[in-house]
Amino acid sequence: ELPGTRVAVPSSIPQVFLPRERKSEPGQSQVISCCASPRCDTRMRVLPLLACVLVLAVASAESVCTDSCAALGWAVLNPATLLCAKSQSQTVGCSGDVSGTEAQTWCQTNFGNGARLCTSDGLLAGATKESGCNYDSTLVWSSTPCPGGFLQTLGNPALGLGATCWASNTVAKVRCCADSCPATTTSTTSTTTTTTTTTTTTTT
């Protein structure tokens, strides 16, 4: 590895390792060793300068949370899940019976970008209960695969059953999920400093 020096960068940007000296062969681009979490393993990767800048830009963009719930105008019914849910589309209404294969794309097709079929974990956490179409006591599809198909749960998991595996050519209902962002909490620490002054009186 080439000797190098760390470059001071803001904490929000992954650090870059720059060689002190490197002679480029004719026809080769100047290169730097670049490591941008989470796209870096234990080995430093040697990348062209432009490629390194692109990796840093992608890593920075991936750290930004996209609030699909706010974009869709959906309420988060269970804040603990960071998920919002809806069952009735303005264009086609409730899903009715659809196959497991059709269910995988139903949400994005009928609600738009950001909407997706819920995972079984999201359904079992109660993210979709009371989200419309009277599907609380009905089996709904999840995006979680199982042998030959996908898992289904009740629209309100508190009513029982848990998750069961169904073939992708069988039919069930659809409830859709989207992702919200964690609330940003600003913590302010107040420090109180007490100064004690000691007066010494000397008697002569």
XYZ file of C-alpha atoms in Angstrom:
204
model
C 0.000 0.000 0.000
C 1.193 3.516 -0.731
C 2.033 5.792 2.192
C -0.664 8.382 2.541
C -2.256 11.034 4.615
C -5.799 11.460 5.877
C -7.733 14.368 4.453
C -9.920 16.323 6.863
C -13.516 16.145 5.689
C -16.868 16.907 7.346
C -18.167 14.087 9.524
C -21.153 13.590 7.215
C -18.893 12.598 4.306
C -16.918 9.317 4.299
C -13.156 9.811 4.616
C -10.908 9.466 1.604
C -7.342 8.116 1.666
C -5.028 9.987 -0.686
C -1.522 8.748 -1.647
C 1.264 11.281 -1.061
C 2.979 10.486 -4.324
C 2.037 8.377 -7.289
C 3.390 8.496 -10.802
C 0.790 7.721 -13.448
C 1.851 5.610 -16.356
C 1.258 7.149 -19.786
C -2.407 6.889 -20.756
C -3.536 6.123 -17.196
C -5.711 8.319 -15.019
C -4.459 9.560 -11.668
C -5.962 7.232 -9.049
C -6.711 7.450 -5.380
C -7.589 4.891 -2.762
C -11.161 5.441 -1.795
C -13.279 3.875 0.888
C -16.900 4.958 1.299
C -19.051 3.114 3.816
C -21.173 1.044 3.330
C -19.682 0.167 -0.082
C -16.229 -0.642 1.261
C -14.936 -3.910 2.657
C -11.760 -4.418 4.685
C -9.577 -3.798 1.628
C -8.940 -0.287 0.308
C -10.183 -0.033 -3.252
C -8.231 1.835 -5.890
C -10.563 3.885 -8.046
C -10.227 6.634 -10.635
C -10.842 10.048 -9.116
C -14.229 10.536 -10.817
C -15.398 7.077 -9.773
C -14.436 7.809 -6.173
C -16.401 11.056 -6.204
C -19.428 9.161 -7.530
C -19.122 6.532 -4.795
C -19.004 9.267 -2.154
C -22.051 10.959 -3.667
C -24.038 7.710 -3.700
C -23.063 6.870 -0.124
C -24.118 10.347 0.999
C -27.447 10.084 -0.834
C -28.168 6.675 0.693
C -27.935 8.144 4.193
C -30.920 10.427 3.539
C -34.278 8.985 4.564
C -37.093 9.283 2.024
C -40.483 9.691 3.702
C -42.790 7.860 1.291
C -45.707 8.160 3.719
C -45.568 11.954 3.594
C -45.228 11.912 -0.197
C -48.297 9.677 -0.556
C -50.278 11.533 2.102
C -50.761 8.387 4.204
C -50.996 8.454 7.998
C -48.735 6.276 10.133
C -51.256 4.196 12.086
C -48.682 2.451 14.285
C -45.685 4.777 14.942
C -43.615 1.911 16.362
C -43.413 0.307 12.910
C -42.379 3.458 10.960
C -44.871 2.248 8.341
C -48.078 3.657 6.926
C -50.697 1.619 5.097
C -53.690 1.928 2.789
C -56.016 -0.545 1.116
C -58.293 1.486 -1.148
C -56.951 3.134 -4.290
C -58.730 6.168 -5.742
C -58.480 4.632 -9.202
C -59.526 0.995 -8.711
C -60.824 0.841 -5.136
C -60.049 -2.255 -3.070
C -57.910 -4.990 -4.551
C -60.413 -7.810 -4.298
C -58.969 -11.283 -4.888
C -55.597 -11.242 -6.663
C -52.926 -13.885 -7.064
C -49.675 -13.757 -5.154
C -47.845 -12.883 -8.354
C -50.216 -9.993 -9.142
C -50.043 -8.758 -5.555
C -46.307 -8.106 -5.769
C -46.822 -5.139 -8.130
C -50.392 -4.112 -7.226
C -49.426 -1.388 -4.750
C -46.981 0.518 -6.920
C -49.239 0.168 -9.959
C -52.310 1.583 -8.195
C -50.803 4.011 -5.670
C -47.563 5.112 -7.347
C -43.920 5.353 -6.330
C -43.212 4.690 -2.660
C -46.120 2.285 -2.207
C -45.213 -1.386 -1.897
C -46.619 -4.681 -0.731
C -46.048 -5.108 3.003
C -43.584 -7.640 4.325
C -44.911 -10.304 6.684
C -43.016 -8.585 9.527
C -44.820 -5.318 8.815
C -48.193 -7.050 8.699
C -47.542 -8.991 11.919
C -46.467 -5.757 13.624
C -49.940 -4.365 12.963
C -48.915 -1.752 10.406
C -52.006 -2.339 8.248
C -54.773 -2.928 10.778
C -57.826 -0.693 10.267
C -56.390 0.629 6.993
C -59.538 0.128 4.947
C -61.640 -2.219 2.777
C -62.736 -4.263 5.817
C -59.702 -6.513 5.360
C -58.844 -6.827 9.057
C -60.256 -10.355 9.271
C -59.230 -11.325 5.731
C -56.026 -12.956 4.517
C -53.762 -10.496 2.726
C -50.576 -11.059 0.750
C -47.108 -10.114 1.911
C -43.963 -9.646 -0.166
C -42.130 -12.240 1.947
C -41.414 -15.339 -0.171
C -41.864 -18.911 1.004
C -41.493 -22.214 -0.888
C -43.724 -21.971 -3.962
C -45.349 -18.685 -3.050
C -45.603 -15.902 -0.469
C -46.641 -15.544 3.152
C -50.133 -14.344 4.035
C -51.469 -12.937 7.315
C -54.760 -11.461 8.450
C -55.086 -7.723 7.832
C -55.175 -7.356 11.624
C -52.754 -9.914 13.098
C -54.311 -9.567 16.547
C -57.189 -11.689 15.249
C -54.903 -14.733 15.048
C -53.375 -17.218 12.582
C -49.905 -15.638 12.234
C -48.174 -16.016 8.857
C -48.933 -18.935 6.546
C -47.409 -19.917 3.203
C -49.642 -19.938 0.129
C -48.868 -20.791 -3.500
C -48.450 -17.745 -5.716
C -51.339 -18.823 -7.975
C -53.891 -18.749 -5.121
C -55.823 -15.568 -4.348
C -56.093 -13.196 -1.389
C -56.514 -9.476 -0.733
C -53.891 -6.706 -0.759
C -53.001 -4.039 1.755
C -50.181 -1.689 0.855
C -47.370 -0.209 2.934
C -44.954 2.703 2.637
C -42.018 3.843 4.749
C -41.741 6.867 6.997
C -38.648 8.394 8.610
C -37.694 8.298 12.287
C -38.519 11.475 14.161
C -35.533 13.745 14.612
C -34.940 14.517 18.244
C -32.689 17.370 19.244
C -31.117 16.878 22.617
C -29.837 19.908 24.432
C -27.465 19.432 27.306
C -27.205 22.232 29.815
C -24.083 22.457 31.910
C -24.014 24.524 35.055
C -20.639 25.600 36.345
C -20.343 26.630 39.950
C -17.381 28.780 40.918
C -16.376 28.891 44.548
C -14.224 31.769 45.700
C -12.206 31.294 48.849
C -11.132 34.388 50.704
C -8.143 34.065 52.958
C -7.705 36.631 55.718
C -4.242 37.061 57.091
C -3.883 38.572 60.550
C -0.663 40.394 61.285
